[in-house]
CSV table of C-alpha atoms and ligand atoms in Angstrom, one decimal:
chain,number,residue,atom,x,y,z
R,1412,MET,CA,-8.2,49.2,25.1
R,1413,ARG,CA,-4.3,48.8,25.2
R,1414,PHE,CA,-4.2,45.5,23.4
R,1415,VAL,CA,-7.3,45.0,21.7
R,1416,ASP,CA,-5.7,45.1,18.1
R,1417,GLU,CA,-3.4,42.4,18.9
R,1418,TYR,CA,-6.2,40.0,19.2
R,1419,ARG,CA,-6.9,37.3,16.5
R,1420,ASP,CA,-9.8,39.5,15.5
R,1421,PRO,CA,-10.1,42.8,16.9
R,1422,ALA,CA,-13.5,43.3,15.1
R,1423,LEU,CA,-14.8,40.5,16.8
R,1424,ALA,CA,-13.4,41.5,20.4
R,1425,ARG,CA,-15.0,44.8,20.0
R,1426,ARG,CA,-18.4,43.0,18.8
R,1427,LEU,CA,-18.2,40.8,21.8
R,1428,ALA,CA,-17.3,43.7,24.4
R,1429,GLU,CA,-20.4,45.7,23.1
R,1430,GLU,CA,-22.9,42.7,23.0
R,1431,ILE,CA,-21.6,41.7,26.7
R,1432,ALA,CA,-22.5,45.4,27.6
R,1433,GLY,CA,-25.9,45.3,26.3
R,1434,LEU,CA,-26.3,42.0,28.5
R,1435,VAL,CA,-26.0,44.0,31.5
R,1436,GLU,CA,-28.9,44.5,33.5
R,1437,PRO,CA,-28.8,48.4,34.8
R,1438,GLY,CA,-27.5,48.6,38.4
R,1439,ARG,CA,-26.6,45.1,38.6
R,1440,HIS,CA,-22.8,43.9,39.5
R,1441,TYR,CA,-21.7,40.6,37.9
R,1442,LYS,CA,-19.1,38.4,39.6
R,1443,LEU,CA,-17.9,35.6,37.1
R,1444,MET,CA,-15.1,33.4,38.0
R,1445,GLU,CA,-12.4,32.2,35.8
R,1446,VAL,CA,-11.5,28.7,37.1
R,1447,CYS,CA,-8.5,28.4,35.3
R,1448,GLY,CA,-5.0,29.9,36.1
R,1449,GLY,CA,-4.2,30.1,32.3
R,1450,GLN,CA,-7.2,32.2,31.6
R,1451,THR,CA,-6.1,34.4,34.7
R,1452,HIS,CA,-3.1,35.1,32.9
R,1453,THR,CA,-4.9,35.8,29.6
R,1454,ILE,CA,-7.1,38.2,31.1
R,1455,VAL,CA,-4.5,40.1,33.0
R,1456,ARG,CA,-1.8,40.0,30.1
R,1457,TRP,CA,-4.4,41.2,27.6
R,1458,SER,CA,-6.1,43.4,29.9
R,1459,LEU,CA,-9.5,42.2,29.1
R,1460,PRO,CA,-11.2,44.1,32.4
R,1461,GLU,CA,-10.6,47.2,30.1
R,1462,LEU,CA,-13.0,45.8,27.6
R,1463,LEU,CA,-15.8,44.9,30.1
R,1464,PRO,CA,-18.4,47.1,31.2
R,1465,ALA,CA,-17.8,48.2,34.8
R,1466,GLY,CA,-20.5,46.0,36.2
R,1467,VAL,CA,-19.0,42.9,35.1
R,1468,GLU,CA,-16.1,41.7,37.3
R,1469,LEU,CA,-13.8,38.6,36.8
R,1470,VAL,CA,-12.7,36.8,39.6
R,1471,HIS,CA,-9.8,34.7,39.6
R,1472,GLY,CA,-10.2,31.0,40.7
R,1473,PRO,CA,-8.2,28.0,42.0
R,1474,GLY,CA,-7.0,26.3,38.9
R,1475,CYS,CA,-3.2,26.9,39.3
R,1476,PRO,CA,-1.8,23.6,40.4
R,1477,VAL,CA,1.6,25.3,41.5
R,1478,CYS,CA,-0.6,27.5,43.5
R,1479,VAL,CA,-2.5,25.0,45.6
R,1480,ILE,CA,0.2,22.8,47.1
R,1481,PRO,CA,0.3,23.4,50.7
R,1482,MET,CA,3.3,24.2,52.4
R,1483,GLY,CA,3.6,20.9,53.9
R,1484,ARG,CA,3.8,19.0,51.1
R,1485,GLN,CA,6.5,21.2,49.5
R,1486,ASP,CA,8.4,20.4,52.9
R,1487,ASP,CA,7.9,16.7,52.2
R,1488,ALA,CA,8.9,17.2,48.7
R,1489,ILE,CA,12.4,18.8,49.9
R,1490,ALA,CA,12.6,15.8,52.6
R,1491,ILE,CA,12.7,13.3,50.0
R,1492,ALA,CA,14.8,15.3,47.5
R,1493,GLU,CA,17.6,15.5,50.3
R,1494,ARG,CA,17.5,11.8,51.2
R,1495,PRO,CA,20.9,10.2,49.9
R,1496,GLY,CA,20.8,8.7,46.6
R,1497,VAL,CA,17.4,10.3,45.4
R,1498,ILE,CA,17.2,12.1,42.2
R,1499,PHE,CA,14.4,14.1,42.3
R,1500,THR,CA,12.5,15.1,39.3
R,1501,THR,CA,10.0,18.0,39.2
R,1502,PHE,CA,8.4,20.6,36.4
R,1503,GLY,CA,10.2,23.9,36.7
R,1504,ASP,CA,7.5,25.7,38.3
R,1505,MET,CA,7.8,23.9,41.3
R,1506,MET,CA,11.7,24.8,41.7
R,1507,ARG,CA,11.1,28.3,43.6
R,1508,VAL,CA,8.1,27.2,45.7
R,1509,PRO,CA,9.1,28.2,49.3
R,1510,SER,CA,8.8,25.4,52.2
R,1511,SER,CA,9.7,26.0,55.7
R,1512,ASN,CA,13.0,24.8,54.7
R,1513,GLY,CA,13.8,26.9,51.5
R,1514,SER,CA,12.8,25.9,48.1
R,1515,LEU,CA,13.9,22.9,45.9
R,1516,LEU,CA,16.4,25.1,44.4
R,1517,ASP,CA,17.9,26.1,47.9
R,1518,ALA,CA,17.7,22.0,48.5
R,1519,LYS,CA,19.8,21.9,45.2
R,1520,ALA,CA,22.2,24.7,46.3
R,1521,ARG,CA,22.6,22.3,49.7
R,1522,GLY,CA,23.7,19.4,47.7
R,1523,ALA,CA,20.6,17.6,46.5
R,1524,ASP,CA,20.1,16.3,43.1
R,1525,VAL,CA,16.8,17.9,42.1
R,1526,ARG,CA,16.4,18.0,38.2
R,1527,MET,CA,13.8,19.8,36.1
R,1528,VAL,CA,12.1,17.8,33.6
R,1529,TYR,CA,9.5,18.5,30.8
R,1530,SER,CA,7.3,15.2,31.1
R,1531,PRO,CA,6.8,12.3,33.7
R,1532,LEU,CA,8.4,10.3,30.7
R,1533,ASP,CA,11.6,12.3,31.1
R,1534,ALA,CA,11.8,11.6,34.8
R,1535,LEU,CA,11.2,7.7,33.9
R,1536,LYS,CA,14.0,8.0,31.2
R,1537,VAL,CA,16.4,9.4,34.1
R,1538,ALA,CA,15.4,6.3,36.1
R,1539,ARG,CA,16.1,4.1,33.3
R,1540,GLU,CA,19.6,5.6,32.9
R,1541,ASN,CA,20.4,5.6,36.8
R,1542,PRO,CA,19.7,2.3,37.8
R,1543,ASP,CA,21.7,2.6,41.1
R,1544,ARG,CA,19.6,5.8,41.9
R,1545,GLU,CA,16.3,6.4,43.5
R,1546,VAL,CA,14.4,8.6,41.0
R,1547,VAL,CA,11.5,10.3,42.5
R,1548,PHE,CA,8.7,12.6,40.0
R,1549,PHE,CA,7.0,15.3,41.8
R,1550,ALA,CA,3.3,14.9,40.3
R,1551,ILE,CA,1.4,18.0,40.6
R,1552,GLY,CA,-1.6,19.0,38.4
R,1553,PHE,CA,-5.3,18.8,37.9
R,1554,GLU,CA,-6.9,16.3,35.7
R,1555,THR,CA,-5.2,17.5,32.6
R,1556,THR,CA,-1.9,16.3,34.2
R,1557,ALA,CA,-2.9,13.6,36.1
R,1558,PRO,CA,-3.2,11.0,32.7
R,1559,SER,CA,0.2,11.8,32.1
R,1560,THR,CA,1.3,10.4,35.3
R,1561,ALA,CA,-1.2,7.5,35.0
R,1562,LEU,CA,0.4,6.4,31.7
R,1563,THR,CA,4.2,6.8,33.1
R,1564,LEU,CA,3.2,4.5,36.0
R,1565,ARG,CA,1.8,2.2,33.4
R,1566,ARG,CA,5.0,1.9,31.5
R,1567,ALA,CA,7.1,1.7,34.6
R,1568,ARG,CA,5.2,-1.1,35.7
R,1569,SER,CA,5.5,-2.9,32.5
R,1570,GLU,CA,9.3,-2.2,32.0
R,1571,ARG,CA,9.9,-2.9,35.7
R,1572,VAL,CA,11.5,0.1,36.4
R,1573,GLY,CA,12.2,-0.6,40.0
R,1574,ASN,CA,13.9,2.7,40.8
R,1575,PHE,CA,11.1,5.1,40.0
R,1576,SER,CA,8.6,6.1,42.1
R,1577,VAL,CA,6.0,9.1,42.2
R,1578,PHE,CA,5.5,11.7,44.8
R,1579,CYS,CA,1.4,11.9,43.8
R,1580,ASN,CA,-0.1,15.4,44.3
R,1581,HIS,CA,-2.6,15.5,41.8
R,1582,VAL,CA,-5.9,17.3,42.7
R,1583,THR,CA,-9.1,17.4,41.3
R,1584,ILE,CA,-11.2,20.5,40.2
R,1585,ILE,CA,-14.8,19.8,41.4
R,1586,PRO,CA,-14.2,19.8,44.9
R,1587,ALA,CA,-12.4,22.9,44.8
R,1588,ILE,CA,-15.3,24.6,42.9
R,1589,LYS,CA,-17.8,22.8,45.5
R,1590,ALA,CA,-15.8,24.6,48.4
R,1591,ILE,CA,-15.8,28.0,46.8
R,1592,LEU,CA,-19.6,27.5,46.0
R,1593,ASP,CA,-20.0,26.7,49.6
R,1594,SER,CA,-18.0,29.5,51.0
R,1595,PRO,CA,-19.8,32.4,52.7
R,1596,ASP,CA,-17.3,34.9,51.4
R,1597,LEU,CA,-18.0,35.2,47.9
R,1598,ARG,CA,-21.4,35.6,45.8
R,1599,LEU,CA,-20.6,34.7,42.2
R,1600,ASP,CA,-23.0,34.6,39.5
R,1601,GLY,CA,-21.4,32.1,37.0
R,1602,PHE,CA,-18.3,30.2,36.0
R,1603,ILE,CA,-15.8,30.2,32.9
R,1604,GLY,CA,-14.9,26.7,33.0
R,1605,PRO,CA,-11.3,25.5,32.4
R,1606,GLY,CA,-10.6,24.3,28.9
R,1607,HIS,CA,-8.0,21.8,29.1
R,1608,VAL,CA,-9.2,20.0,32.3
R,1609,SER,CA,-12.0,19.5,30.5
R,1610,THR,CA,-10.4,18.0,27.4
R,1611,VAL,CA,-10.3,14.9,30.1
R,1612,ILE,CA,-13.3,15.2,32.3
R,1613,GLY,CA,-15.6,16.4,29.8
R,1614,LEU,CA,-18.6,18.5,30.7
R,1615,ASN,CA,-20.8,16.2,33.0
R,1616,PRO,CA,-19.3,16.8,36.3
R,1617,TYR,CA,-20.0,20.5,35.7
R,1618,ARG,CA,-23.8,20.0,35.6
R,1619,PHE,CA,-24.5,20.1,39.5
R,1620,ILE,CA,-23.2,24.0,39.3
R,1621,ALA,CA,-26.2,24.6,36.7
R,1622,ARG,CA,-28.7,22.4,38.3
R,1623,ASP,CA,-28.4,22.7,42.0
R,1624,HIS,CA,-26.6,26.0,42.5
R,1625,GLY,CA,-28.4,27.5,39.4
R,1626,LYS,CA,-25.3,29.4,38.0
R,1627,PRO,CA,-24.3,29.3,34.1
R,1628,VAL,CA,-20.9,27.4,33.3
R,1629,VAL,CA,-19.3,28.1,30.1
R,1630,VAL,CA,-16.2,25.8,29.4
R,1631,SER,CA,-13.9,28.2,27.4
R,1632,GLY,CA,-10.3,28.4,25.9
R,1633,PHE,CA,-7.3,30.3,27.1
R,1634,GLU,CA,-7.1,33.1,24.2
R,1635,PRO,CA,-8.2,36.6,24.7
R,1636,LEU,CA,-11.4,35.7,22.1
R,1637,ASP,CA,-12.2,32.8,24.0
R,1638,VAL,CA,-12.5,34.3,27.4
R,1639,LEU,CA,-14.3,37.3,25.9
R,1640,GLN,CA,-16.8,34.8,24.1
R,1641,GLY,CA,-17.1,32.8,27.3
R,1642,THR,CA,-17.8,35.6,29.2
R,1643,GLN,CA,-20.7,36.8,26.6
R,1644,MET,CA,-22.1,33.2,27.0
R,1645,VAL,CA,-22.5,33.4,31.1
R,1646,MET,CA,-23.9,36.6,30.5
R,1647,ARG,CA,-26.3,35.6,27.8
R,1648,GLN,CA,-27.3,32.9,30.1
R,1649,LEU,CA,-27.9,35.1,33.0
R,1650,ALA,CA,-30.0,37.7,30.8
R,1651,GLU,CA,-32.3,34.9,29.8
R,1652,GLY,CA,-32.6,33.2,33.2
R,1653,ARG,CA,-30.9,30.3,32.0
R,1654,SER,CA,-28.3,28.1,34.0
R,1655,GLU,CA,-26.3,25.7,32.0
R,1656,VAL,CA,-23.6,24.1,31.0
R,1657,GLU,CA,-21.9,25.4,27.5
R,1658,ASN,CA,-19.0,24.6,25.8
R,1659,GLN,CA,-17.3,27.7,24.0
R,1660,TYR,CA,-14.1,25.4,23.4
R,1661,LEU,CA,-15.7,22.9,21.1
R,1662,ARG,CA,-12.3,23.0,18.9
R,1663,VAL,CA,-10.6,21.1,21.6
R,1664,VAL,CA,-13.3,19.8,24.6
R,1665,ARG,CA,-15.6,16.8,23.6
R,1666,GLU,CA,-18.6,16.6,25.8
R,1667,GLN,CA,-17.5,13.3,27.3
R,1668,GLY,CA,-14.1,14.3,27.9
R,1669,ASN,CA,-11.3,11.5,27.0
R,1670,PRO,CA,-12.5,7.9,28.3
R,1671,LEU,CA,-8.8,6.7,28.2
R,1672,ALA,CA,-7.6,9.5,30.1
R,1673,LEU,CA,-10.2,8.9,32.5
R,1674,GLU,CA,-9.6,5.0,32.4
R,1675,ALA,CA,-5.6,5.4,32.8
R,1676,ILE,CA,-6.3,7.6,36.0
R,1677,ALA,CA,-8.8,5.1,37.4
R,1678,GLU,CA,-6.5,2.4,36.8
R,1679,THR,CA,-3.9,3.8,38.7
R,1680,MET,CA,-4.8,6.2,41.2
R,1681,GLU,CA,-7.6,6.7,43.7
R,1682,LEU,CA,-8.9,9.4,45.8
R,1683,ARG,CA,-7.7,10.7,49.0
R,1684,SER,CA,-10.0,10.8,51.7
R,1685,THR,CA,-8.8,14.6,52.3
R,1686,PHE,CA,-6.5,16.7,51.2
R,1687,GLU,CA,-5.2,20.0,52.2
R,1688,TRP,CA,-5.2,22.7,49.7
R,1689,ARG,CA,-2.9,26.2,50.4
R,1690,GLY,CA,-5.4,28.7,51.7
R,1691,LEU,CA,-8.4,26.6,51.3
R,1692,GLY,CA,-7.7,24.3,54.0
R,1693,PHE,CA,-8.6,20.6,53.8
R,1694,ILE,CA,-11.3,19.2,51.2
R,1695,SER,CA,-12.6,15.9,51.4
R,1696,GLN,CA,-12.0,13.9,48.5
R,1697,SER,CA,-10.3,16.4,46.4
R,1698,ALA,CA,-7.1,14.8,45.5
R,1699,LEU,CA,-5.4,11.6,44.4
R,1700,LYS,CA,-2.9,9.0,45.5
R,1701,LEU,CA,-1.7,5.7,43.7
R,1702,ARG,CA,-3.9,2.7,43.9
R,1703,PRO,CA,-2.5,-0.4,46.1
R,1704,ALA,CA,-1.8,-2.2,43.0
R,1705,TYR,CA,0.7,0.5,42.1
R,1706,ALA,CA,2.3,0.9,45.7
R,1707,GLU,CA,5.4,0.1,44.8
R,1708,PHE,CA,5.7,3.2,42.7
R,1709,ASP,CA,4.4,5.3,45.6
R,1710,ALA,CA,7.1,7.6,47.1
R,1711,GLU,CA,5.0,8.0,49.9
R,1712,ARG,CA,5.3,4.5,51.1
R,1713,ARG,CA,8.9,3.8,49.8
R,1714,PHE,CA,10.3,6.8,51.7
R,1715,GLU,CA,9.4,8.3,55.0
R,1716,VAL,CA,7.7,11.4,54.4
R,1717,PRO,CA,7.4,13.8,57.5
R,1718,GLY,CA,3.5,14.6,56.4
R,1719,VAL,CA,3.5,17.2,58.7
R,1720,ARG,CA,0.8,20.1,58.4
R,1721,VAL,CA,2.8,23.4,58.4
R,1722,ALA,CA,0.9,26.5,58.6
R,1723,ASP,CA,1.2,29.3,55.9
R,1724,PRO,CA,3.5,32.2,56.3
R,1725,LYS,CA,1.6,34.9,58.5
R,1726,ALA,CA,1.6,37.7,55.7
R,1727,CYS,CA,0.6,35.3,53.0
R,1728,GLN,CA,-2.9,35.7,51.7
R,1729,CYS,CA,-2.8,33.3,48.9
R,1730,GLY,CA,-6.1,31.5,50.2
R,1731,GLU,CA,-8.0,34.9,49.7
R,1732,VAL,CA,-6.5,35.3,46.5
R,1733,LEU,CA,-7.4,31.5,45.2
R,1734,LYS,CA,-10.8,31.8,46.4
R,1735,GLY,CA,-11.2,35.3,44.5
R,1736,VAL,CA,-12.2,37.1,48.0
R,1737,ILE,CA,-9.2,39.8,47.7
R,1738,ARG,CA,-7.1,40.9,44.5
R,1739,PRO,CA,-3.7,40.1,44.4
R,1740,TRP,CA,-2.7,43.8,45.0
R,1741,GLU,CA,-4.9,43.9,48.2
R,1742,CYS,CA,-2.3,41.6,49.9
R,1743,LYS,CA,0.0,44.0,52.0
R,1744,VAL,CA,3.3,42.1,50.8
R,1745,PHE,CA,2.2,42.2,47.0
R,1746,GLY,CA,5.3,43.4,45.1
R,1747,THR,CA,7.2,44.3,48.1
R,1748,ALA,CA,8.4,41.4,50.6
R,1749,CYS,CA,6.4,38.8,47.8
R,1750,THR,CA,7.8,39.2,44.3
R,1751,PRO,CA,8.5,36.4,41.5
R,1752,GLU,CA,12.2,36.2,42.6
R,1753,ARG,CA,11.7,36.0,46.4
R,1754,PRO,CA,7.9,34.8,46.6
R,1755,ILE,CA,6.4,34.3,50.2
R,1756,GLY,CA,3.2,32.5,48.8
R,1757,THR,CA,2.6,30.1,45.5
R,1758,CYS,CA,0.4,32.5,43.7
R,1759,MET,CA,3.6,34.7,42.9
R,1760,VAL,CA,5.4,31.8,41.5
R,1761,SER,CA,3.9,30.0,38.7
R,1762,SER,CA,3.2,31.9,35.5
R,1763,GLU,CA,-0.8,31.1,36.2
R,1764,GLY,CA,-0.5,32.5,39.7
R,1765,ALA,CA,-2.9,35.5,39.8
R,1766,CYS,CA,-0.3,37.4,41.8
R,1767,ALA,CA,2.7,36.7,39.5
R,1768,ALA,CA,0.3,37.7,36.3
R,1769,TYR,CA,-0.8,41.1,38.2
R,1770,TYR,CA,3.1,41.5,38.9
R,1771,ASN,CA,4.5,41.1,35.5
R,1772,TYR,CA,1.3,42.8,33.3
R,1773,GLY,CA,-0.9,44.5,35.6
R,1774,ARG,CA,-1.2,48.1,35.7
R,1775,HIS,CA,1.9,49.0,37.5
R,1776,ALA,CA,4.1,46.7,35.5
R,1777,GLY,CA,5.1,48.8,32.9
R,1778,ARG,CA,7.8,50.5,34.6
R,1779,ARG,CA,9.4,47.2,35.4
R,1780,ARG,CA,9.1,45.7,32.0
R,1781,LEU,CA,11.0,49.0,30.7
R,1782,ASP,CA,13.7,48.3,33.2
R,1783,ARG,CA,14.0,45.1,32.3
R,1784,SER,CA,14.4,45.6,28.6
R,1785,ARG,CA,17.2,48.3,29.3
R,1786,PRO,CA,20.2,46.1,29.9
R,1787,ASP,CA,22.2,48.8,31.3
R,1788,SER,CA,19.5,50.2,33.6
R,1789,ASP,CA,20.1,50.2,37.2
R,1790,ALA,CA,18.3,47.0,38.2
R,1791,PRO,CA,19.9,44.4,35.9
R,1792,ALA,CA,20.2,42.1,39.1
R,1793,HIS,CA,16.7,42.8,39.9
R,1794,ALA,CA,15.8,42.0,36.0
R,1795,ALA,CA,18.1,39.1,35.9
R,1796,ALA,CA,16.2,37.3,38.9
R,1797,ALA,CA,12.7,38.1,37.3
R,1798,ASP,CA,13.5,36.6,34.1
R,1799,ALA,CA,14.8,33.5,35.6
R,1800,ALA,CA,11.7,33.7,37.9
R,1801,SER,CA,9.4,33.5,35.1
R,1802,ALA,CA,11.3,31.2,33.2
R,1803,ALA,CA,9.8,27.6,33.0
R,1804,GLY,CA,6.2,27.9,32.1
R,1805,GLY,CA,3.6,26.2,34.5
R,1806,ARG,CA,2.0,23.2,34.2
R,1807,GLY,CA,-2.1,22.9,34.2
P,703,MET,CA,1.3,26.8,32.2
P,704,CYS,CA,-1.9,25.4,30.8
P,705,LEU,CA,-0.9,26.6,27.6
P,706,GLY,CA,-0.7,23.4,25.7
P,707,ILE,CA,1.5,23.0,22.3
P,708,PRO,CA,-0.3,22.3,19.0
P,709,GLY,CA,2.0,19.9,16.9
P,710,LYS,CA,1.5,17.9,14.0
P,711,ILE,CA,2.3,14.0,13.8
P,712,VAL,CA,5.0,13.1,11.8
P,713,GLU,CA,5.7,9.7,12.2
P,714,ILE,CA,4.5,6.8,14.5
P,715,VAL,CA,7.9,5.8,16.3
P,716,ASP,CA,7.0,3.0,18.6
P,717,LEU,CA,3.7,1.1,18.2
P,718,ASP,CA,3.7,-0.8,21.3
P,719,ASN,CA,4.5,2.4,23.3
P,720,ARG,CA,2.4,4.6,21.3
P,721,THR,CA,5.1,7.1,20.7
P,722,ALA,CA,4.8,9.6,18.0
P,723,LYS,CA,7.0,12.1,16.6
P,724,ILE,CA,5.5,15.7,16.5
P,725,GLU,CA,6.6,18.8,14.9
P,726,VAL,CA,5.8,22.4,16.1
P,727,SER,CA,7.9,25.5,14.9
P,728,GLY,CA,10.6,23.4,13.6
P,729,VAL,CA,10.9,21.5,16.8
P,730,ARG,CA,10.8,17.8,16.2
P,731,ARG,CA,10.5,15.5,19.5
P,732,ASN,CA,8.5,12.5,20.5
P,733,VAL,CA,5.2,12.3,22.6
P,734,ASP,CA,3.1,9.9,24.1
P,735,VAL,CA,-0.4,9.4,21.9
P,736,GLY,CA,-1.7,6.7,24.2
P,737,LEU,CA,-4.9,8.8,25.3
P,738,LEU,CA,-5.7,9.2,21.8
P,739,TRP,CA,-4.9,5.5,20.6
P,740,ASP,CA,-8.6,4.4,19.8
P,741,GLY,CA,-12.1,5.6,19.8
P,742,PRO,CA,-13.7,8.7,17.6
P,743,ASP,CA,-10.7,10.9,18.3
P,744,ALA,CA,-7.9,8.2,17.4
P,745,VAL,CA,-5.1,9.9,15.5
P,746,GLY,CA,-2.2,9.2,13.0
P,747,VAL,CA,0.2,10.7,11.0
P,748,GLY,CA,-0.8,13.9,9.4
P,749,ASP,CA,-3.3,14.7,12.5
P,750,TRP,CA,-2.7,18.0,14.7
P,751,VAL,CA,-2.8,17.2,18.4
P,752,LEU,CA,-2.5,19.6,21.9
P,753,ILE,CA,0.4,18.6,23.7
P,754,HIS,CA,0.6,18.5,27.5
P,755,VAL,CA,3.8,17.5,29.4
P,756,GLY,CA,5.1,15.3,26.5
P,757,PHE,CA,1.3,13.8,26.2
P,758,ALA,CA,-1.2,14.6,23.3
P,759,ILE,CA,-4.2,15.0,25.1
P,760,SER,CA,-6.8,16.1,22.4
P,761,ARG,CA,-7.1,16.1,18.6
P,762,ILE,CA,-7.4,19.5,16.8
P,763,ASP,CA,-7.9,20.4,13.3
P,764,GLU,CA,-5.3,22.1,11.1
P,765,GLY,CA,-6.8,25.5,11.0
P,766,GLU,CA,-7.3,25.5,14.9
P,767,ALA,CA,-3.9,24.7,15.2
P,768,GLY,CA,-2.5,27.5,13.1
P,769,GLN,CA,-4.5,29.7,15.2
P,770,MET,CA,-3.7,28.7,18.3
P,771,LEU,CA,-0.1,28.8,17.0
P,772,SER,CA,-0.3,32.4,16.2
P,773,ALA,CA,-2.0,33.0,19.3
P,774,LEU,CA,0.9,31.5,21.1
P,775,ARG,CA,3.5,33.4,19.4
P,776,ALA,CA,1.9,36.6,20.2
P,777,LEU,CA,2.4,35.6,24.2
P,778,GLY,CA,6.2,36.1,23.4
P,779,GLU,CA,8.1,34.9,26.4
P,780,PRO,CA,5.7,32.3,28.1
P,781,TRP,CA,5.4,30.6,24.5
P,782,GLU,CA,9.3,30.7,23.9
P,783,GLU,CA,9.6,28.9,27.3
P,784,GLU,CA,7.0,26.4,26.8
P,785,LEU,CA,8.8,25.3,23.5
P,786,ALA,CA,12.4,25.2,25.3
P,787,ASP,CA,10.9,22.9,27.9
P,788,LEU,CA,9.5,20.8,25.0
P,789,GLU,CA,13.1,21.1,23.2
P,790,SER,CA,14.5,19.7,26.6
P,791,SER,CA,12.5,16.9,26.6
P,792,ALA,CA,14.0,13.5,25.1
P,793,ILE,CA,11.2,11.2,25.5
P,794,GLU,CA,12.0,7.4,23.8
C,2207,SF4,S1,1.3,38.7,47.0
C,2207,SF4,FE1,2.4,36.7,47.8
C,2207,SF4,S2,1.9,36.4,49.8
C,2207,SF4,FE2,0.4,37.8,49.1
C,2207,SF4,S3,-1.3,36.5,48.0
C,2207,SF4,FE3,0.2,36.7,46.4
C,2207,SF4,S4,1.5,35.2,46.3
C,2207,SF4,FE4,0.6,35.3,48.6
């Protein structure tokens, strides 16, 4: 139990762990999926499985916005970025995502004007400051991030920033959960729901999981104690034969979500009939595009986007990882051909990606961390690359 | 990542655009508070909010903000990067 003393309240952590153990039905194996990549990061970073009884397994879900962008969309992004006159703005995480034509970092090295921004509002500012250039914002993320793009679009329209557009790749979490529930590969007992997505969508969208599929959902926060408590609440429901939607993250999540955020999304965006997810394939009504009223800000209409489907690299098993079918280290190229500095798949790129979390913090990472903290070790180039790679935190 | 940054609103800088100055760990930056502009969770100067990519997405109480901050600091590197990202922002 390596990290338990570093928790907010170690005594509470131990008590929760004991309670979870007490809720296990002898001989039964439980699979609970934590939906959000931020929770995955916490689980691996703080070695939560070491606190849990052997029969309780946490399976990592698809809630990592960088991980689910398919290869073809990254190709499209690079095609836009390489058009003359374009300034292509993006969250740092997307810089190293591989496409069939290198990453955005490679495009930048080839001469494209690719800039990292913290916020879509920073991208809008770049557009205001460069009126003679086309400024495109690479919008990714679940419902946590979509309202930010929506409000930025409203502002671009009211300020008439004509050289600003959005390459919209926002996705919605519920269809992905549905796809996983319908997938024959996996039998799950319950869900630890994503905290920050739920600040926007609230609790109601999850009710079908409890009602129609009979599986508990507990929306939880990101700290080790949150995830532990979420686990305990799911286990309690299972022990009592209940399936309900509960909120562990009351401190932040309201039952009805954020109505202003939902309104902003609905005003500026609408559902695509279908969208490809990396490894999960096409999922109907699972992503957002700009509404016709905002067509002038739609990069897909403004530029010719190749829009071709590109198959994932053969070696890549991100789909299985995102569905929780395999563990990251079971992928044949994990840590060898695929590392954060040279990722093959997206799950190795973002700090929320399960592969990156295991690479950086998993059982075999100790030796690498040691190497990195010794500047005169024989692996300095590797270490510097890994640090650069883990720079730029992800986006939910 | 889905970290989110807790920040305290120290000033409303632009009423029309619903922009507020927030402070966290000695860093002061502008964020958009339009998602918490009215309704039961409307915010004002002195309130703590959870910030995601330059937008306040949820109101939190001061005790929660303090606990979040200590948990974030315990994360080390990812937290410093998130803070550096915020520092790189220049929203008007
Ligand atoms: S190790 Fe790399 S290729 Fe394999 S699943 Fe993870 S990210 Fe994909």
